[in-house]
C-alpha cells in the first residue's frame, strides 16, 4: 500500500509488529553475537527492549503522533538491556525528539530526518563507536532513506529500498570487523535491526495485520508490590504518575519527594519523568510534581485495601468476582519468581525488578526447605523460578522440587549479582523455557565480588590472614587481603575489570558502610574507569561490607 504520510495510529501498529518480528527471530540474532565477547544475548536484549516499548504503546489509548513516539522512546528507555538495547533506545529517543508536538502525521522526508536524528543520538551515546555494527547499518539505512525521500513520495517503497540496502551493508560487516570475519558471521545488532525494519515494512504493506502481537495485552509490572501483612504498612498509598515538562531535574525531584514516603523511584528522560512512591499524602506528591510540569497517568492505590481484598479472595477462592480493586499484577503472570537475599535494600531491589517474594537469607542464615516451600505455596503461580543467590542454598532449593506440586525451576545463582542479572532477563510474555535460557545466559555475563572480614586466622597462597583482616573475593576465589575495606574494594574491582574495555560496575554497600565513603569511592572509580558506568545502592546487608558486580 502506498503512503505519503504516516500518522500515529500506523506508526504505533508498525512498532508493535516490528517488536513481534524481532521476538520471533531473537535466537537467530543471539547466535551471531560474537562482539565484543561471545555472550549470545544481543537478540534477547534487543527483543526485551522492544517488548517494553511495544507494551507501553499497547497501553497507550491515544493515537496522537507525538504521544506515540514519546511513549515508544520511554518504553525502550525503561526496557533497555545490554549495549544493543541502549542503542535501540537512543534511536527511539532521537527520533521522538525530532517530532514536534503539533504534527499529526509526517512525510517520508520527515520520517527519514527523524530516523537520522535517532542515529546521531545513538552514535553520541557510544563512547567509542565502532564501524561494522548496528550503528553502521542504521546510519547507512538512514542515509538511503534521506536520499530516496527527496525524489520518491512513497513511504513503503522508500522503506523497502532502505531495507534491501541495509541487508547489503550488513553482509559487508565482516569486512569491517576482524572478529566477525574470523567467526564467519555478520553483526548481531545489525541483524536485529534488519528484523525490526522487516516488521515495520510488513505493517506498511498490510495495515490490517491481526498478528497475536497486536492483540496481546501488555503485562504490567509494578515496581513495588505489597507483600507483607497489613499492619506493617507504614505508608498507605502507592502513587504513580508521569510528568511532562521542560528541564526536569530528576535528582532534585527525588530529593523533594524524600520526606513524603518510601520506595521512591524517579526515572525519565528529557521532557518526561515517572514517579513511584509509597506515601500517606498522595496529594502532596502531586503538588510537588506539578511544579515540574503537566501530570498524566495518575494512579493511587490503597495498599491496605489491596491486602484485605487479596486475603478475602484467597479465603473464598473467588477469582472473578472481586469488585473495585486494583488486582496485584503478579496474578497476570504465568510464572512467579522467589529470590533469596539479605538486607532491606537488596530486598527492595529484587521486588522492584519483578520478584514476587524475597526470602530473608544468605551467608550464615540459610533458609530451610520449609521456608522456601512456604514462600512458593502462597504464590498464585503453577510455575515458580527460585533464585537461591548463594551456593549454600541451591541444594535446599532443589529439595522443594520434590515436595511441591507446582512446577519448580531452580536457577543456580551463586550470588546476589547473579540473581539480579537473571531477573533482568525475565520477561513475563515469554515461555518458561525461553526465560530460563535467557536468565541462565545473563548469569554467565556477571563477575561477582564480595568484601568481608576473616573470622579466624588462616593462610592463603603463602599469605597469612589474621582474624579481622578484610578480604576480597572474586567469583568464590580469595583475591585480596588488607586491613582497610576501601583499599580491598578498589583492589578487588581492579581484578574484576581486568581485560574489559567498558561495562557497568555496580556496588551494593552494607550496614557498616558510611554513605559518604561510597560517594568518594564512586568518584575515584569514575575518574579511573572512564569507560565504565558506576552505580551504587544501599543493600543493607550484614557481614559483607560490599557486594560488587561487573558486567
Coordinates of C-alpha atoms in Angstrom, one line a residue:
X1 CA 0.0 0.0 0.0
X2 CA 1.3 3.4 -1.0
X3 CA 1.7 6.1 1.7
X4 CA 2.9 9.6 1.5
X5 CA 2.2 10.3 5.2
X6 CA 2.5 8.2 8.4
X7 CA 0.2 9.0 11.3
X8 CA 0.3 8.0 15.0
X9 CA -2.1 5.0 14.5
X10 CA 0.0 3.4 11.8
X11 CA 3.3 4.2 13.5
X12 CA 2.1 2.5 16.7
X13 CA 1.0 -0.6 14.8
X14 CA 4.3 -0.8 12.9
X15 CA 6.4 -0.5 16.1
X16 CA 4.4 -3.2 17.8
X17 CA 4.6 -5.5 14.8
X18 CA 8.4 -4.8 14.5
X19 CA 8.8 -6.0 18.1
X20 CA 6.8 -9.1 17.3
X21 CA 9.0 -10.0 14.3
X22 CA 12.2 -9.4 16.3
X23 CA 10.9 -11.6 19.1
X24 CA 10.2 -14.4 16.7
X25 CA 13.8 -14.2 15.4
X26 CA 15.8 -13.3 18.5
X27 CA 17.5 -16.7 18.7
X28 CA 18.9 -16.1 15.2
X29 CA 20.4 -12.9 16.4
X30 CA 21.7 -14.4 19.7
X31 CA 23.6 -17.0 17.6
X32 CA 25.5 -14.2 15.8
X33 CA 26.6 -12.3 18.9
X34 CA 30.4 -12.6 18.9
X35 CA 31.4 -9.0 19.6
X36 CA 32.9 -7.9 21.9
X37 CA 32.5 -11.3 23.6
X38 CA 30.5 -14.4 22.6
X39 CA 27.8 -13.9 25.2
X40 CA 25.0 -14.7 22.8
X41 CA 22.4 -12.2 24.2
X42 CA 22.1 -9.4 21.6
X43 CA 18.8 -10.7 20.2
X44 CA 17.4 -11.3 23.7
X45 CA 18.4 -7.8 24.8
X46 CA 17.1 -6.1 21.7
X47 CA 13.8 -8.1 21.9
X48 CA 13.2 -7.3 25.6
X49 CA 13.9 -3.7 24.9
X50 CA 11.4 -3.6 22.1
X51 CA 8.9 -5.6 24.1
X52 CA 8.8 -2.9 26.7
X53 CA 8.3 -0.2 24.1
X54 CA 5.5 -2.2 22.4
X55 CA 3.9 -2.9 25.8
X56 CA 3.8 0.8 26.6
X57 CA 2.3 1.5 23.2
X58 CA -0.4 -1.2 23.7
X59 CA -1.4 0.6 26.9
X60 CA -1.5 4.0 25.2
X61 CA -5.1 4.9 24.4
X62 CA -4.2 7.9 22.2
X63 CA -3.0 7.7 18.6
X64 CA -1.6 11.2 18.7
X65 CA 1.7 11.1 16.8
X66 CA 3.8 12.9 19.4
X67 CA 2.5 10.7 22.3
X68 CA 3.2 7.6 20.2
X69 CA 6.8 8.5 19.6
X70 CA 7.4 9.7 23.1
X71 CA 5.8 6.6 24.6
X72 CA 8.0 4.3 22.4
X73 CA 11.1 6.3 23.4
X74 CA 10.1 6.0 27.1
X75 CA 9.3 2.3 26.9
X76 CA 12.5 1.4 25.1
X77 CA 14.5 3.5 27.6
X78 CA 12.9 1.7 30.6
X79 CA 13.4 -1.7 28.9
X80 CA 16.9 -1.2 27.5
X81 CA 19.1 -4.1 28.1
X82 CA 22.7 -4.5 27.0
X83 CA 24.6 -2.3 24.6
X84 CA 22.3 -3.2 21.7
X85 CA 19.2 -2.3 23.8
X86 CA 20.7 1.0 24.8
X87 CA 21.4 1.8 21.2
X88 CA 17.9 0.9 20.2
X89 CA 16.5 3.2 23.0
X90 CA 18.7 6.0 21.7
X91 CA 17.4 5.5 18.1
X92 CA 13.8 6.0 19.5
X93 CA 14.9 8.9 21.7
X94 CA 16.5 10.8 18.9
X95 CA 13.5 10.0 16.6
X96 CA 11.0 11.3 19.2
X97 CA 13.0 14.5 19.9
X98 CA 12.8 15.4 16.2
X99 CA 9.0 15.2 16.1
X100 CA 7.2 18.4 17.1
X101 CA 4.0 18.2 19.2
X102 CA 1.8 19.9 16.6
X103 CA 2.5 17.2 14.0
X104 CA -0.4 14.8 13.3
X105 CA 1.5 12.9 10.6
X106 CA 4.9 13.0 8.9
X107 CA 6.1 12.8 5.3
X108 CA 8.7 10.3 4.1
X109 CA 11.3 13.0 4.3
X110 CA 10.3 13.9 7.8
X111 CA 10.5 10.3 8.8
X112 CA 13.9 9.9 7.3
X113 CA 15.1 13.0 9.1
X114 CA 13.8 11.7 12.4
X115 CA 15.5 8.4 11.8
X116 CA 18.7 10.2 11.0
X117 CA 18.3 12.1 14.3
X118 CA 17.9 8.8 16.1
X119 CA 21.2 7.5 14.5
X120 CA 23.0 10.6 15.6
X121 CA 21.7 10.2 19.1
X122 CA 22.9 6.5 19.2
X123 CA 26.3 7.5 18.0
X124 CA 26.6 10.1 20.7
X125 CA 25.6 7.5 23.3
X126 CA 28.6 5.2 22.4
X127 CA 31.9 6.3 23.9
X128 CA 33.9 4.8 21.0
X129 CA 31.7 4.0 18.1
X130 CA 32.9 1.0 16.1
X131 CA 32.0 0.6 12.4
X132 CA 30.7 -2.8 11.3
X133 CA 28.0 -2.8 14.0
X134 CA 24.3 -1.9 14.3
X135 CA 25.4 1.8 14.2
X136 CA 26.8 1.4 10.7
X137 CA 23.7 -0.5 9.4
X138 CA 21.4 2.2 11.0
X139 CA 23.4 5.1 9.6
X140 CA 23.5 3.7 6.1
X141 CA 19.8 2.9 6.1
X142 CA 19.0 6.4 7.3
X143 CA 21.2 8.0 4.6
X144 CA 19.4 5.8 2.0
X145 CA 16.0 6.9 3.3
X146 CA 17.1 10.6 3.2
X147 CA 18.3 10.3 -0.4
X148 CA 15.2 8.4 -1.7
X149 CA 12.7 10.6 0.2
X150 CA 13.9 13.6 -1.8
X151 CA 12.8 12.0 -5.0
X152 CA 10.2 9.4 -4.0
X153 CA 7.0 10.2 -2.2
X154 CA 6.1 6.6 -1.2
X155 CA 6.9 5.5 2.3
X156 CA 6.5 1.8 1.5
X157 CA 8.9 1.9 -1.4
X158 CA 11.4 4.0 0.5
X159 CA 11.4 1.6 3.4
X160 CA 11.7 -1.4 1.0
X161 CA 14.7 0.2 -0.7
X162 CA 16.3 1.1 2.7
X163 CA 15.8 -2.5 3.9
X164 CA 17.4 -4.0 0.8
X165 CA 20.3 -1.6 1.1
X166 CA 20.7 -2.3 4.8
X167 CA 20.9 -6.1 4.1
X168 CA 23.8 -5.4 1.7
X169 CA 25.6 -3.3 4.3
X170 CA 25.0 -6.0 6.9
X171 CA 26.7 -8.5 4.6
X172 CA 29.8 -6.3 4.5
X173 CA 30.2 -6.0 8.3
X174 CA 32.7 -9.0 8.4
X175 CA 35.0 -6.9 6.2
X176 CA 34.8 -4.1 8.7
X177 CA 35.4 -6.1 11.9
X178 CA 38.1 -8.8 12.1
X179 CA 36.2 -10.6 14.9
X180 CA 33.2 -11.1 12.6
X181 CA 35.3 -12.3 9.7
X182 CA 37.1 -14.8 11.9
X183 CA 33.8 -16.1 13.3
X184 CA 32.3 -16.0 9.8
X185 CA 29.1 -14.2 10.9
X186 CA 27.5 -10.8 10.3
X187 CA 27.0 -8.3 13.1
X188 CA 24.3 -9.4 15.6
X189 CA 22.9 -6.0 16.4
X190 CA 22.7 -5.1 12.7
X191 CA 20.8 -8.3 12.0
X192 CA 18.4 -7.5 14.8
X193 CA 17.8 -4.0 13.3
X194 CA 17.1 -5.7 9.9
X195 CA 14.4 -7.9 11.6
X196 CA 12.9 -4.7 13.1
X197 CA 12.8 -3.0 9.8
X198 CA 11.2 -6.1 8.2
X199 CA 8.5 -6.0 10.7
X200 CA 7.9 -2.3 10.2
X201 CA 7.7 -2.8 6.4
X202 CA 5.2 -5.7 6.9
X203 CA 3.0 -3.3 8.8
X204 CA 3.1 -0.8 6.0
X205 CA 2.4 -3.4 3.4
X206 CA -0.5 -4.8 5.4
X207 CA -2.1 -2.3 7.7
X208 CA -4.8 -4.8 8.7
X209 CA -2.4 -7.1 10.4
X210 CA -4.1 -9.3 13.1
X211 CA -1.0 -10.9 14.5
X212 CA -1.1 -12.0 18.1
X213 CA 1.5 -9.4 18.8
X214 CA -1.1 -6.7 18.0
X215 CA -3.8 -8.3 20.1
X216 CA -1.9 -9.3 23.2
X217 CA -2.3 -7.1 26.2
X218 CA 0.8 -5.6 27.8
X219 CA 1.9 -7.1 31.0
X220 CA 2.1 -4.7 33.9
X221 CA 4.8 -5.0 36.4
X222 CA 4.6 -2.5 39.3
X223 CA 8.0 -1.6 40.6
X224 CA 7.0 -2.4 44.2
X225 CA 4.2 -4.8 45.1
X226 CA 2.6 -5.2 48.5
X227 CA 4.0 -8.4 50.2
X228 CA 3.6 -8.0 53.9
X229 CA 0.8 -8.1 56.5
X230 CA -1.4 -5.0 56.6
X231 CA -0.2 -3.8 60.0
X232 CA 3.3 -3.4 58.7
X233 CA 2.3 -0.9 56.1
X234 CA 3.9 2.4 57.1
X235 CA 2.7 4.3 54.0
X236 CA -0.8 3.5 52.8
X237 CA -0.9 4.8 49.2
X238 CA 1.1 3.5 46.3
X239 CA 1.2 6.6 44.0
X240 CA 2.4 6.6 40.4
X241 CA 2.3 9.3 37.8
X242 CA 4.1 10.8 34.8
X243 CA 5.3 14.4 34.5
X244 CA 5.7 16.1 31.1
X245 CA 7.7 19.3 31.2
X246 CA 10.9 21.0 30.4
X247 CA 14.1 20.9 32.4
X248 CA 13.0 18.3 34.9
X249 CA 15.8 17.7 37.4
X250 CA 15.4 14.1 38.4
X251 CA 17.8 14.2 41.3
X252 CA 16.2 17.4 42.7
X253 CA 12.7 15.9 42.2
X254 CA 13.7 12.8 44.1
X255 CA 15.1 14.9 46.9
X256 CA 11.9 16.9 47.1
X257 CA 9.9 13.6 47.4
X258 CA 12.2 12.1 50.0
X259 CA 10.2 13.3 53.1
X260 CA 6.9 12.2 51.6
X261 CA 7.3 8.5 51.7
X262 CA 9.5 5.5 50.8
X263 CA 10.0 3.1 48.0
X264 CA 10.8 6.1 45.8
X265 CA 11.6 5.6 42.2
X266 CA 12.2 8.6 39.9
X267 CA 13.2 7.9 36.3
X268 CA 12.9 9.5 33.0
X269 CA 14.4 11.3 30.1
X270 CA 14.2 14.8 28.5
X271 CA 10.7 16.1 28.9
X272 CA 9.3 13.0 30.7
X273 CA 9.6 11.7 34.2
X274 CA 7.9 8.8 36.1
X275 CA 7.4 8.8 39.8
X276 CA 6.6 5.8 42.0
X277 CA 6.3 6.4 45.8
X278 CA 4.6 4.9 48.8
X279 CA 3.1 7.8 50.7
X280 CA 0.4 8.8 53.2
X281 CA -0.2 12.1 51.3
X282 CA -0.6 11.5 47.6
X283 CA -1.9 15.0 47.2
X284 CA 1.4 16.4 48.4
X285 CA 3.2 14.2 46.0
X286 CA 1.1 15.6 43.1
X287 CA 1.6 19.1 44.3
X288 CA 5.4 18.6 44.3
X289 CA 5.2 17.0 40.9
X290 CA 3.1 19.9 39.5
X291 CA 6.0 22.3 40.0
X292 CA 7.8 20.4 37.2
X293 CA 5.1 20.1 34.6
X294 CA 1.9 18.6 33.5
X295 CA 0.7 15.4 35.2
X296 CA -0.7 12.3 33.5
X297 CA -1.3 8.6 34.0
X298 CA -2.0 9.2 37.7
X299 CA -2.6 6.0 39.7
X300 CA -3.2 5.9 43.5
X301 CA -3.8 2.6 45.2
X302 CA -4.7 1.9 48.9
X303 CA -2.3 -1.0 49.7
X304 CA -4.3 -1.8 52.9
X305 CA -7.4 -2.3 50.9
X306 CA -5.4 -4.3 48.4
X307 CA -4.2 -6.6 51.1
X308 CA -7.7 -7.1 52.7
X309 CA -9.2 -7.9 49.3
X310 CA -6.4 -10.3 48.4
X311 CA -6.8 -12.2 51.7
X312 CA -10.6 -12.3 51.1
X313 CA -10.1 -13.6 47.6
X314 CA -7.7 -16.3 48.7
X315 CA -10.0 -17.5 51.5
X316 CA -13.2 -17.7 49.3
X317 CA -11.3 -18.9 46.3
X318 CA -13.2 -16.5 44.1
X319 CA -11.2 -15.4 41.1
X320 CA -13.6 -13.3 39.0
X321 CA -16.0 -11.5 41.4
X322 CA -13.7 -9.0 43.2
X323 CA -15.2 -5.5 42.6
X324 CA -13.4 -2.2 42.6
X325 CA -10.0 -3.3 43.5
X326 CA -6.5 -2.9 41.9
X327 CA -5.6 -6.5 41.2
X328 CA -2.0 -7.3 42.1
X329 CA -0.2 -7.6 38.7
X330 CA 1.6 -10.8 39.6
X331 CA -1.6 -12.8 39.1
X332 CA -1.5 -11.8 35.4
X333 CA 1.8 -13.6 35.0
X334 CA 2.2 -17.3 34.4
X335 CA 5.5 -17.7 36.2
X336 CA 6.4 -16.4 39.6
X337 CA 9.9 -15.7 41.0
X338 CA 11.1 -16.2 44.5
X339 CA 14.5 -14.9 45.4
X340 CA 16.7 -15.2 48.5
X341 CA 18.5 -12.2 49.8
X342 CA 19.6 -10.4 52.9
X343 CA 19.2 -6.7 53.7
X344 CA 16.2 -4.4 53.1
X345 CA 17.9 -2.5 50.3
X346 CA 18.6 -5.7 48.3
X347 CA 15.1 -6.9 49.0
X348 CA 13.6 -3.7 47.6
X349 CA 15.8 -4.0 44.5
X350 CA 14.6 -7.6 43.9
X351 CA 11.0 -6.6 44.3
X352 CA 11.4 -3.6 42.1
X353 CA 12.8 -5.8 39.3
X354 CA 9.9 -8.2 39.4
X355 CA 10.5 -10.8 42.1
X356 CA 7.2 -11.8 43.7
X357 CA 8.7 -12.7 47.1
X358 CA 12.1 -12.3 48.7
X359 CA 13.1 -14.8 51.4
X360 CA 15.4 -13.4 54.0
X361 CA 18.6 -15.4 53.8
X362 CA 22.2 -15.6 52.8
X363 CA 25.5 -16.2 54.5
X364 CA 25.1 -17.6 58.0
X365 CA 21.3 -17.5 57.7
X366 CA 20.4 -20.1 55.0
X367 CA 16.7 -20.6 54.8
X368 CA 15.3 -24.1 55.3
X369 CA 13.4 -26.2 52.8
X370 CA 10.2 -25.3 54.7
X371 CA 11.0 -21.5 54.4
X372 CA 11.3 -21.8 50.7
X373 CA 8.3 -24.1 50.3
X374 CA 6.1 -21.7 52.3
X375 CA 7.0 -18.8 50.1
X376 CA 6.3 -20.8 47.0
X377 CA 3.0 -22.2 48.1
X378 CA 1.5 -18.8 48.8
X379 CA 2.2 -17.6 45.3
X380 CA -0.7 -17.9 42.7
X381 CA 1.5 -19.5 40.1
X382 CA 1.9 -23.0 38.7
X383 CA 5.4 -22.2 37.6
X384 CA 7.9 -20.8 40.0
X385 CA 11.5 -19.9 39.5
X386 CA 13.8 -19.9 42.5
X387 CA 16.9 -17.7 42.7
X388 CA 19.0 -19.0 45.6
X389 CA 21.7 -16.4 45.1
X390 CA 24.1 -18.4 47.3
X391 CA 25.9 -21.6 46.6
X392 CA 24.9 -23.0 50.0
X393 CA 21.2 -22.6 49.3
X394 CA 21.0 -24.2 45.9
X395 CA 20.7 -27.8 47.2
X396 CA 18.0 -26.8 49.7
X397 CA 16.0 -25.1 46.9
X398 CA 16.3 -28.3 44.8
X399 CA 14.6 -30.2 47.6
X400 CA 11.5 -28.1 47.2
X401 CA 11.0 -29.6 43.8
X402 CA 10.4 -33.0 45.4
X403 CA 7.7 -31.7 47.7
X404 CA 5.7 -29.0 45.9
X405 CA 3.0 -29.9 43.4
X406 CA 4.0 -26.8 41.4
X407 CA 6.5 -26.7 38.6
X408 CA 9.6 -25.6 40.3
X409 CA 12.7 -24.4 38.5
X410 CA 15.9 -23.6 40.4
X411 CA 18.3 -21.3 38.7
X412 CA 21.7 -22.0 40.4
X413 CA 22.5 -18.3 41.1
X414 CA 25.5 -18.3 43.4
X415 CA 25.5 -14.6 44.3
X416 CA 23.2 -11.6 44.6
X417 CA 24.6 -10.0 41.4
X418 CA 23.9 -13.2 39.5
X419 CA 20.3 -13.2 40.9
X420 CA 19.8 -9.6 39.8
X421 CA 21.2 -10.3 36.3
X422 CA 18.9 -13.3 35.9
X423 CA 15.9 -11.2 37.0
X424 CA 16.7 -8.5 34.4
X425 CA 16.4 -11.1 31.7
X426 CA 13.0 -12.3 32.8
X427 CA 10.1 -11.5 30.5
X428 CA 6.5 -12.5 31.6
X429 CA 5.5 -12.7 27.9
X430 CA 8.0 -15.5 27.2
X431 CA 7.7 -19.2 27.8
X432 CA 9.3 -20.8 30.8
X433 CA 12.0 -22.4 28.6
X434 CA 12.9 -19.1 26.9
X435 CA 13.0 -17.3 30.2
X436 CA 15.3 -20.0 31.8
X437 CA 17.6 -19.9 28.8
X438 CA 17.8 -16.1 28.8
X439 CA 18.2 -15.9 32.6
X440 CA 20.9 -18.6 32.6
X441 CA 22.8 -16.7 29.9
X442 CA 22.7 -13.5 31.8
X443 CA 24.2 -15.2 34.9
X444 CA 27.3 -16.0 32.8
X445 CA 27.9 -12.3 31.9
X446 CA 28.3 -11.2 35.6
X447 CA 31.5 -11.1 37.6
X448 CA 30.8 -11.1 41.3
X449 CA 32.9 -9.5 44.0
X450 CA 32.5 -9.6 47.8
X451 CA 34.3 -7.7 50.6
X452 CA 34.0 -9.1 54.1
X453 CA 36.3 -9.9 57.0
X454 CA 38.2 -13.0 58.3
X455 CA 36.6 -14.7 61.2
X456 CA 39.8 -16.6 62.2
X457 CA 43.5 -16.8 61.5
X458 CA 44.3 -18.6 58.3
X459 CA 46.7 -18.7 55.4
X460 CA 46.1 -18.2 51.6
X461 CA 48.6 -18.6 48.8
X462 CA 51.5 -18.1 51.2
X463 CA 49.8 -15.0 52.8
X464 CA 49.0 -15.1 56.4
X465 CA 45.4 -14.0 57.3
X466 CA 44.7 -12.6 60.7
X467 CA 41.3 -12.6 62.3
X468 CA 39.6 -9.3 61.4
X469 CA 41.5 -8.8 58.2
X470 CA 39.4 -7.6 55.3
X471 CA 39.3 -10.0 52.4
X472 CA 38.2 -9.5 48.8
X473 CA 36.6 -12.5 46.9
X474 CA 36.1 -12.7 43.2
X475 CA 33.6 -15.4 42.0
X476 CA 34.4 -17.5 45.0
X477 CA 38.2 -17.1 44.9
X478 CA 40.0 -15.1 47.6
X479 CA 41.9 -12.4 45.8
X480 CA 42.9 -9.6 48.2
X481 CA 43.8 -9.4 51.9
X482 CA 44.2 -6.0 53.6
X483 CA 43.3 -4.2 56.8
X484 CA 41.3 -1.4 55.1
X485 CA 37.9 -2.3 53.5
X486 CA 38.1 0.6 50.9
X487 CA 41.5 -0.5 49.7
X488 CA 40.3 -4.1 49.4
X489 CA 37.3 -2.9 47.4
X490 CA 39.4 -0.9 44.9
X491 CA 41.9 -3.7 44.5
X492 CA 39.2 -6.2 44.0
X493 CA 37.5 -4.1 41.3
X494 CA 40.9 -3.8 39.6
X495 CA 40.9 -7.6 39.3
X496 CA 37.2 -7.8 38.3
X497 CA 37.5 -5.3 35.4
X498 CA 40.8 -6.7 34.1
X499 CA 40.5 -7.4 30.4
X500 CA 37.3 -5.4 30.0
X501 CA 37.3 -2.2 28.0
X502 CA 33.9 -1.0 29.1
X503 CA 30.8 -2.1 31.2
X504 CA 28.9 -1.4 34.3
X505 CA 30.3 -1.5 37.9
X506 CA 27.6 -1.8 40.5
X507 CA 28.3 -1.6 44.2
X508 CA 25.8 -2.7 46.9
X509 CA 27.1 -1.3 50.3
X510 CA 26.2 -2.9 53.6
X511 CA 25.1 -1.8 57.0
X512 CA 28.5 -0.9 58.3
X513 CA 29.5 1.4 55.4
X514 CA 29.1 5.2 55.6
X515 CA 27.1 6.6 52.6
X516 CA 29.7 9.4 52.3
X517 CA 32.5 7.0 51.8
X518 CA 30.8 5.2 48.9
X519 CA 30.4 8.5 47.2
X520 CA 34.1 9.1 47.4
X521 CA 34.8 5.6 46.1
X522 CA 32.4 6.2 43.2
X523 CA 34.2 9.4 42.3
X524 CA 37.5 7.7 42.4
X525 CA 36.3 4.8 40.2
X526 CA 34.7 7.2 37.7
X527 CA 38.0 9.0 37.2
X528 CA 39.9 5.7 36.9
X529 CA 37.5 3.9 34.7
X530 CA 36.1 6.5 32.3
X531 CA 34.5 3.8 30.0
X532 CA 32.5 2.2 32.8
X533 CA 29.2 3.3 34.3
X534 CA 29.5 3.4 38.1
X535 CA 26.4 2.7 40.1
X536 CA 25.9 2.1 43.8
X537 CA 23.0 1.2 46.1
X538 CA 22.3 0.7 49.8
X539 CA 22.0 -3.1 50.0
X540 CA 21.7 -3.0 53.8
X541 CA 23.4 -6.5 54.1
X542 CA 25.2 -7.5 57.2
X543 CA 28.7 -9.3 57.3
X544 CA 29.6 -8.1 53.8
X545 CA 30.8 -4.5 53.5
X546 CA 30.4 -4.5 49.8
X547 CA 28.9 -6.8 47.1
X548 CA 30.1 -5.8 43.6
X549 CA 29.0 -6.8 40.1
X550 CA 30.9 -6.1 36.9
X551 CA 29.1 -6.7 33.6

